[in-house]
Amino acid sequence: MSGNRKSLLWLLGPPTLYLVALPFTNRLTPVLFGVPFSVLWLLFATLCTPLFGWLAARRDPLWTKHRRDRS
Amino acid sequence: MRTALSVGIVAVFLAATVVLGLLAARGRSRRGLAEWSVGGRSMGVALTWVLMAGETYTSFSYLGAAGWSYTHGISALYVVAYLAVGMAVSYVVAPMLWTYARTHDLVNVSDMVAHRFRAPWLGAVVAVLATVCMLPYIQLQITGLGVVVTSVSYGAIGLGLAYLIAFVVSEAFVLASGLRGSAWVSVLKDSLVVLTFGIVLVYVPVHFFGGFGGLLHKLTAQKAAWLTLPGPHTGVYGLGWFISTAVLNGVVYPIFPTQVAGFLGARGPQVLRRNAIILPFYQVLLFVPVLLGMAALFVVPNLGDSDLALFAMIRDALPAPVLGLVGAAGALSSIVPMAVFMLTIGTLWSRSVLGLHPRTAPRQRQLAQLVTLLAGALALGMTYVFPNVLVRLSVVSYEGIAQLLPIVLIALLWRRMSIAGAVAGLAVGLALVSIMVFGGHDPWHGVNAGLIALAANIAVTVAVSALRPANAPDDRLASLTEEPDHIEETALPQ
């Protein structure tokens, strides 16, 4: 047994940003840097997605086991 | 002169594609299905990354995304949303599928289903269903390449010839070098895509609008309806559709047979986890065609065929050599996914249908190559003769494949899931999705019909399996929490 993989809950981050938040972010204003908020939010979510992946992996026993094996 | 220049550049890149694909086969074993179908399960992070990017970045990205945003606005970004959800699910699911397939020497989803249920016939059923759902994708790539080549040749090359070119080029390298060849061609393709999107992203706003500020200001002032859901036309692509489609496509993404082929090509489970984390960066590029599609509203208004939005806008504005480069990127964006679709169909059939008999089993690689050729030829022939048949079928493709989720994935995690449950669920899911889609009820009350059918599918699978449970032995199940040590290094029996 490789221990628990609770850190995988971080993987709920992308669906939360893209989908759960969508009813609140589907709006034109505020316009920042000339970009409508709806587009800016989806861009923000896209840039955050790898970050959530990294947070999930960091404490994932299967990920760290492989890292240990390589070092 | 300008025609010769832009067509010449596309021709050079297509020739380079074939050469690169053929070179990829050098020094590799010419025997064994796994070497051809899944690259000998030996690809590292970089090659897996470009292959996955190559598969997700299809002619849809070049034509469809721009066309969609031209007509419906930012709902086109559902692609970015579902890929992000899909990557998150892949982090968990892809290593599990890889480990199961590697342990039992399996090469695709039909193979895995047959193994899990000890039922070769069920694998054959899955292979046939997946093929029917995937053929339209091959046609979409063929017609996509046709649009690109006709545009960049300023109409000199007709659609018919362009379709044939798509078929010949993709078959040439995929037959010789399989998944590994597709990955190497993806390296060329992704480099071109990044380069040309960079050029077009700067050129279009500056040339037509005096800069980004001009384009964005004009969009927010005059086309505000395109910038929020549901878009300029009432109804269909609203919040409910966006969310339900991203959920459905996202959870199905890791079991889509072409994705599974890509997963199984990786050297090990850690490669797949690493990819699931870094691949989403690539999706930033998808914002480019979506933005340009909306820019085209001002430059080429009232287009009959919205798929032409991007190329109609840039055709007369860009210098011929640059147009040639964009055309080459667009052409390769059709050819790589098309090759992987044909290869996947070939693999499904050779392992789960044609190669079942003891006399045909030793020739699975040749059978896979034969079916790869036939699948491409069938899609090409139908594009010429009955173009509308596959187009009609394509609307149900993804939602149809989605119905395989319980039988492929849930089955590996749930010991009590029985054949009766799996088949009953699949039948209900497929029937429901067909009725809703072909009956014009997709989306149904704003919700993706595929998701509704999948919910019914899972409910029936669970109910029937509860009534008639199975008791699968440990070696027919996969684990989400454990991985054998050093599985990459252990050799498989030949």
Short mmCIF file of N, CA, C and O in Angstrom, two decimals, chain B residues 215-259:
data_model
loop_
_atom_site.label_atom_id
_atom_site.label_comp_id
_atom_site.label_asym_id
_atom_site.label_seq_id
_atom_site.Cartn_x
_atom_site.Cartn_y
_atom_site.Cartn_z
N LEU B 215 -8.53 45.68 -31.72
CA LEU B 215 -9.39 44.50 -31.91
C LEU B 215 -10.30 44.30 -30.70
O LEU B 215 -11.52 44.12 -30.83
N LEU B 216 -9.69 44.34 -29.49
CA LEU B 216 -10.48 44.07 -28.29
C LEU B 216 -11.55 45.14 -28.07
O LEU B 216 -12.69 44.83 -27.69
N HIS B 217 -11.17 46.39 -28.35
CA HIS B 217 -12.13 47.47 -28.17
C HIS B 217 -13.32 47.29 -29.12
O HIS B 217 -14.48 47.43 -28.74
N LYS B 218 -13.01 46.94 -30.35
CA LYS B 218 -14.07 46.76 -31.35
C LYS B 218 -14.99 45.58 -30.97
O LYS B 218 -16.21 45.65 -31.13
N LEU B 219 -14.36 44.53 -30.47
CA LEU B 219 -15.14 43.36 -30.06
C LEU B 219 -16.09 43.69 -28.93
O LEU B 219 -17.29 43.37 -28.99
N THR B 220 -15.56 44.32 -27.86
CA THR B 220 -16.42 44.60 -26.71
C THR B 220 -17.50 45.63 -27.07
O THR B 220 -18.61 45.57 -26.55
N ALA B 221 -17.16 46.55 -27.98
CA ALA B 221 -18.14 47.59 -28.33
C ALA B 221 -19.22 47.07 -29.27
O ALA B 221 -20.40 47.39 -29.12
N GLN B 222 -18.82 46.24 -30.23
CA GLN B 222 -19.78 45.87 -31.28
C GLN B 222 -20.24 44.42 -31.25
O GLN B 222 -21.27 44.07 -31.83
N LYS B 223 -19.47 43.53 -30.64
CA LYS B 223 -19.83 42.11 -30.66
C LYS B 223 -19.88 41.55 -29.24
O LYS B 223 -19.44 40.41 -28.99
N ALA B 224 -20.41 42.32 -28.31
CA ALA B 224 -20.41 41.90 -26.91
C ALA B 224 -21.11 40.56 -26.72
O ALA B 224 -20.71 39.75 -25.87
N ALA B 225 -22.13 40.30 -27.52
CA ALA B 225 -22.88 39.05 -27.35
C ALA B 225 -22.00 37.82 -27.57
O ALA B 225 -22.28 36.74 -27.03
N TRP B 226 -20.95 37.97 -28.37
CA TRP B 226 -20.07 36.83 -28.65
C TRP B 226 -19.17 36.50 -27.46
O TRP B 226 -18.56 35.44 -27.43
N LEU B 227 -19.05 37.45 -26.52
CA LEU B 227 -18.03 37.33 -25.47
C LEU B 227 -18.54 36.69 -24.18
O LEU B 227 -17.78 36.51 -23.23
N THR B 228 -19.83 36.37 -24.11
CA THR B 228 -20.33 35.62 -22.96
C THR B 228 -21.23 34.50 -23.48
O THR B 228 -21.66 34.51 -24.62
N LEU B 229 -21.48 33.52 -22.61
CA LEU B 229 -22.42 32.46 -22.96
C LEU B 229 -23.83 33.01 -22.81
O LEU B 229 -24.06 33.83 -21.94
N PRO B 230 -24.80 32.61 -23.58
CA PRO B 230 -24.77 31.55 -24.60
C PRO B 230 -24.36 32.05 -25.98
O PRO B 230 -24.51 31.28 -26.93
N GLY B 231 -23.85 33.25 -26.12
CA GLY B 231 -23.46 33.71 -27.44
C GLY B 231 -24.57 34.47 -28.14
O GLY B 231 -25.62 34.72 -27.55
N PRO B 232 -24.33 34.84 -29.40
CA PRO B 232 -25.25 35.75 -30.08
C PRO B 232 -26.60 35.14 -30.45
O PRO B 232 -27.57 35.84 -30.64
N HIS B 233 -26.65 33.82 -30.58
CA HIS B 233 -27.90 33.20 -30.99
C HIS B 233 -28.56 32.58 -29.77
O HIS B 233 -27.89 32.01 -28.92
N THR B 234 -29.84 32.69 -29.68
CA THR B 234 -30.53 32.28 -28.46
C THR B 234 -30.37 30.79 -28.20
O THR B 234 -30.39 29.97 -29.10
N GLY B 235 -30.16 30.49 -26.96
CA GLY B 235 -30.37 29.11 -26.55
C GLY B 235 -29.21 28.16 -26.42
O GLY B 235 -28.60 28.12 -25.38
N VAL B 236 -28.91 27.44 -27.49
CA VAL B 236 -28.25 26.14 -27.36
C VAL B 236 -26.98 26.10 -26.50
O VAL B 236 -26.87 25.29 -25.60
N TYR B 237 -26.02 26.98 -26.78
CA TYR B 237 -24.72 26.84 -26.11
C TYR B 237 -24.60 27.71 -24.86
O TYR B 237 -23.74 28.58 -24.76
N GLY B 238 -25.48 27.45 -23.92
CA GLY B 238 -25.50 28.21 -22.67
C GLY B 238 -24.65 27.55 -21.58
O GLY B 238 -23.88 26.62 -21.84
N LEU B 239 -24.84 28.05 -20.36
CA LEU B 239 -24.06 27.55 -19.22
C LEU B 239 -24.21 26.04 -19.01
O LEU B 239 -23.24 25.33 -18.82
N GLY B 240 -25.46 25.57 -19.05
CA GLY B 240 -25.73 24.15 -18.80
C GLY B 240 -25.02 23.28 -19.82
O GLY B 240 -24.41 22.25 -19.47
N TRP B 241 -25.07 23.69 -21.06
CA TRP B 241 -24.41 22.92 -22.11
C TRP B 241 -22.90 22.93 -21.90
O TRP B 241 -22.24 21.88 -21.99
N PHE B 242 -22.36 24.10 -21.62
CA PHE B 242 -20.90 24.23 -21.45
C PHE B 242 -20.41 23.33 -20.32
O PHE B 242 -19.46 22.56 -20.48
N ILE B 243 -21.11 23.40 -19.18
CA ILE B 243 -20.68 22.64 -18.01
C ILE B 243 -20.84 21.14 -18.25
O ILE B 243 -19.92 20.35 -18.01
N SER B 244 -22.03 20.73 -18.77
CA SER B 244 -22.26 19.29 -18.93
C SER B 244 -21.34 18.70 -20.00
O SER B 244 -20.88 17.57 -19.87
N THR B 245 -21.05 19.47 -21.04
CA THR B 245 -20.17 18.96 -22.10
C THR B 245 -18.73 18.85 -21.59
O THR B 245 -18.03 17.87 -21.89
N ALA B 246 -18.30 19.83 -20.81
CA ALA B 246 -16.93 19.77 -20.28
C ALA B 246 -16.78 18.60 -19.32
O ALA B 246 -15.76 17.91 -19.33
N VAL B 247 -17.83 18.33 -18.52
CA VAL B 247 -17.77 17.19 -17.59
C VAL B 247 -17.73 15.88 -18.38
O VAL B 247 -16.87 15.02 -18.16
N LEU B 248 -18.65 15.73 -19.33
CA LEU B 248 -18.72 14.48 -20.10
C LEU B 248 -17.41 14.24 -20.86
O LEU B 248 -16.78 13.20 -20.72
N ASN B 249 -17.02 15.22 -21.68
CA ASN B 249 -15.83 15.03 -22.50
C ASN B 249 -14.58 14.86 -21.64
O ASN B 249 -13.68 14.12 -21.99
N GLY B 250 -14.56 15.55 -20.50
CA GLY B 250 -13.41 15.46 -19.61
C GLY B 250 -13.26 14.08 -19.00
O GLY B 250 -12.17 13.51 -19.00
N VAL B 251 -14.36 13.49 -18.50
CA VAL B 251 -14.22 12.18 -17.87
C VAL B 251 -14.00 11.09 -18.91
O VAL B 251 -13.38 10.06 -18.63
N VAL B 252 -14.49 11.32 -20.13
CA VAL B 252 -14.33 10.30 -21.17
C VAL B 252 -12.94 10.39 -21.82
O VAL B 252 -12.41 9.39 -22.30
N TYR B 253 -12.34 11.58 -21.77
CA TYR B 253 -11.05 11.81 -22.43
C TYR B 253 -10.01 10.70 -22.19
O TYR B 253 -9.42 10.19 -23.13
N PRO B 254 -9.81 10.26 -20.92
CA PRO B 254 -8.76 9.26 -20.71
C PRO B 254 -9.11 7.86 -21.21
O PRO B 254 -8.22 7.01 -21.24
N ILE B 255 -10.36 7.59 -21.59
CA ILE B 255 -10.64 6.24 -22.12
C ILE B 255 -10.91 6.29 -23.62
O ILE B 255 -11.20 5.29 -24.24
N PHE B 256 -10.81 7.48 -24.22
CA PHE B 256 -10.98 7.57 -25.67
C PHE B 256 -9.88 6.72 -26.31
O PHE B 256 -8.71 6.88 -25.98
N PRO B 257 -10.25 5.80 -27.23
CA PRO B 257 -9.25 4.82 -27.69
C PRO B 257 -7.96 5.42 -28.24
O PRO B 257 -6.88 4.85 -28.02
N THR B 258 -8.02 6.58 -28.90
CA THR B 258 -6.77 7.15 -29.40
C THR B 258 -5.91 7.69 -28.26
O THR B 258 -4.68 7.64 -28.32
N GLN B 259 -6.56 8.22 -27.22
CA GLN B 259 -5.80 8.67 -26.05
C GLN B 259 -5.13 7.49 -25.37
O GLN B 259 -3.98 7.57 -24.94
#
